[in-house]
Amino acid sequence: MFVLELTYTAPMERVDAALREHVEWLNEQYATGHFIAAGRKVPRDGGVILAAGLDRAAVERLVAEDPFSIADVCTYRITEFVATTTAPALEQYREQLPS
């Protein structure tokens, strides 16, 4: 599982100009099952996405395809973790530690 942390690097007007395409991209990733949750950080200086079912190389490719990345309005910090415990509703995402 991955935590994708976006930090805006451009004025909010440029971020907002790419927002519709970014949301469409998010919805595509939800439809494929790659993303579990996403939202704005508070204060609004970026966002956070939870991704699952992918390897790091695939996540890096997805991040490069984000319209925010293409518009050069944010940077991504990618953190991989092993979700060994979850809420019952997220049990399908529970992982085992590697041997």
mmCIF file of C-alpha atoms in Angstrom:
data_model
loop_
_atom_site.group_PDB
_atom_site.id
_atom_site.type_symbol
_atom_site.label_atom_id
_atom_site.label_comp_id
_atom_site.label_asym_id
_atom_site.label_seq_id
_atom_site.Cartn_x
_atom_site.Cartn_y
_atom_site.Cartn_z
ATOM 1 C CA MET A 1 0.000 0.000 0.000
ATOM 2 C CA PHE A 2 1.140 3.551 -0.652
ATOM 3 C CA VAL A 3 0.551 6.991 0.773
ATOM 4 C CA LEU A 4 0.934 9.564 -2.000
ATOM 5 C CA GLU A 5 1.428 13.044 -0.599
ATOM 6 C CA LEU A 6 1.071 15.928 -3.022
ATOM 7 C CA THR A 7 2.541 19.350 -2.241
ATOM 8 C CA TYR A 8 1.544 22.258 -4.442
ATOM 9 C CA THR A 9 4.466 24.089 -6.063
ATOM 10 C CA ALA A 10 2.494 26.585 -8.127
ATOM 11 C CA PRO A 11 0.005 29.368 -7.397
ATOM 12 C CA MET A 12 -3.504 28.157 -6.571
ATOM 13 C CA GLU A 13 -4.843 29.572 -9.851
ATOM 14 C CA ARG A 14 -2.651 27.082 -11.767
ATOM 15 C CA VAL A 15 -3.678 24.242 -9.441
ATOM 16 C CA ASP A 16 -7.359 25.078 -9.937
ATOM 17 C CA ALA A 17 -6.867 25.246 -13.720
ATOM 18 C CA ALA A 18 -5.776 21.568 -13.699
ATOM 19 C CA LEU A 19 -8.244 20.428 -11.031
ATOM 20 C CA ARG A 20 -11.016 19.090 -13.290
ATOM 21 C CA GLU A 21 -8.573 16.861 -15.193
ATOM 22 C CA HIS A 22 -6.966 15.747 -11.917
ATOM 23 C CA VAL A 23 -10.378 14.709 -10.514
ATOM 24 C CA GLU A 24 -11.133 12.791 -13.733
ATOM 25 C CA TRP A 25 -7.796 11.004 -13.350
ATOM 26 C CA LEU A 26 -8.620 10.196 -9.703
ATOM 27 C CA ASN A 27 -11.991 8.756 -10.748
ATOM 28 C CA GLU A 28 -10.289 6.558 -13.362
ATOM 29 C CA GLN A 29 -7.979 5.179 -10.664
ATOM 30 C CA TYR A 30 -10.929 4.492 -8.332
ATOM 31 C CA ALA A 31 -12.655 2.637 -11.182
ATOM 32 C CA THR A 32 -9.606 0.405 -11.695
ATOM 33 C CA GLY A 33 -9.370 -0.247 -7.946
ATOM 34 C CA HIS A 34 -5.968 1.399 -7.557
ATOM 35 C CA PHE A 35 -7.061 4.176 -5.191
ATOM 36 C CA ILE A 36 -8.872 3.761 -1.868
ATOM 37 C CA ALA A 37 -9.199 7.376 -0.704
ATOM 38 C CA ALA A 38 -8.001 10.854 -1.575
ATOM 39 C CA GLY A 39 -8.502 14.406 -0.424
ATOM 40 C CA ARG A 40 -7.091 17.850 0.192
ATOM 41 C CA LYS A 41 -4.694 18.575 3.007
ATOM 42 C CA VAL A 42 -5.727 21.163 5.581
ATOM 43 C CA PRO A 43 -4.548 23.815 5.053
ATOM 44 C CA ARG A 44 -4.940 23.454 1.285
ATOM 45 C CA ASP A 45 -1.301 23.129 0.285
ATOM 46 C CA GLY A 46 -1.632 19.734 -1.389
ATOM 47 C CA GLY A 47 -3.398 16.424 -1.036
ATOM 48 C CA VAL A 48 -3.130 12.784 0.029
ATOM 49 C CA ILE A 49 -4.014 9.601 -1.876
ATOM 50 C CA LEU A 50 -4.099 6.022 -0.553
ATOM 51 C CA ALA A 51 -3.207 3.506 -3.260
ATOM 52 C CA ALA A 52 -3.222 -0.300 -3.133
ATOM 53 C CA GLY A 53 -2.675 -3.309 -5.357
ATOM 54 C CA LEU A 54 0.254 -1.833 -7.265
ATOM 55 C CA ASP A 55 4.017 -2.094 -7.098
ATOM 56 C CA ARG A 56 6.221 0.977 -6.702
ATOM 57 C CA ALA A 57 7.078 1.201 -10.411
ATOM 58 C CA ALA A 58 3.371 1.240 -11.312
ATOM 59 C CA VAL A 59 2.686 3.923 -8.695
ATOM 60 C CA GLU A 60 5.509 6.046 -10.074
ATOM 61 C CA ARG A 61 4.048 5.705 -13.595
ATOM 62 C CA LEU A 62 0.581 6.697 -12.327
ATOM 63 C CA VAL A 63 1.957 9.741 -10.524
ATOM 64 C CA ALA A 64 3.693 10.843 -13.733
ATOM 65 C CA GLU A 65 0.333 10.612 -15.566
ATOM 66 C CA ASP A 66 -1.513 12.796 -13.045
ATOM 67 C CA PRO A 67 -2.608 16.028 -14.767
ATOM 68 C CA PHE A 68 -1.184 17.888 -11.752
ATOM 69 C CA SER A 69 2.227 16.361 -12.553
ATOM 70 C CA ILE A 70 1.876 17.121 -16.250
ATOM 71 C CA ALA A 71 0.916 20.736 -15.440
ATOM 72 C CA ASP A 72 3.903 20.901 -13.050
ATOM 73 C CA VAL A 73 1.814 22.229 -10.144
ATOM 74 C CA CYS A 74 2.862 19.721 -7.466
ATOM 75 C CA THR A 75 5.475 17.318 -6.276
ATOM 76 C CA TYR A 76 4.748 13.829 -4.961
ATOM 77 C CA ARG A 77 6.185 12.065 -1.953
ATOM 78 C CA ILE A 78 5.573 8.315 -2.217
ATOM 79 C CA THR A 79 5.616 6.258 0.989
ATOM 80 C CA GLU A 80 5.160 2.500 0.804
ATOM 81 C CA PHE A 81 3.945 0.582 3.854
ATOM 82 C CA VAL A 82 2.600 -2.858 4.714
ATOM 83 C CA ALA A 83 -0.986 -2.554 5.973
ATOM 84 C CA THR A 84 -0.907 -5.383 8.518
ATOM 85 C CA THR A 85 -3.950 -4.064 10.371
ATOM 86 C CA THR A 86 -7.050 -2.354 8.998
ATOM 87 C CA ALA A 87 -10.547 -1.362 9.951
ATOM 88 C CA PRO A 88 -13.015 -4.189 9.220
ATOM 89 C CA ALA A 89 -14.331 -2.330 6.150
ATOM 90 C CA LEU A 90 -10.802 -2.361 4.672
ATOM 91 C CA GLU A 91 -10.005 -5.970 5.481
ATOM 92 C CA GLN A 92 -9.527 -6.812 1.801
ATOM 93 C CA TYR A 93 -6.445 -4.552 1.811
ATOM 94 C CA ARG A 94 -4.786 -6.238 4.807
ATOM 95 C CA GLU A 95 -1.274 -7.453 4.029
ATOM 96 C CA GLN A 96 1.223 -9.911 5.467
ATOM 97 C CA LEU A 97 4.754 -8.921 6.350
ATOM 98 C CA PRO A 98 7.309 -10.356 3.939
ATOM 99 C CA SER A 99 9.193 -13.410 5.201
#
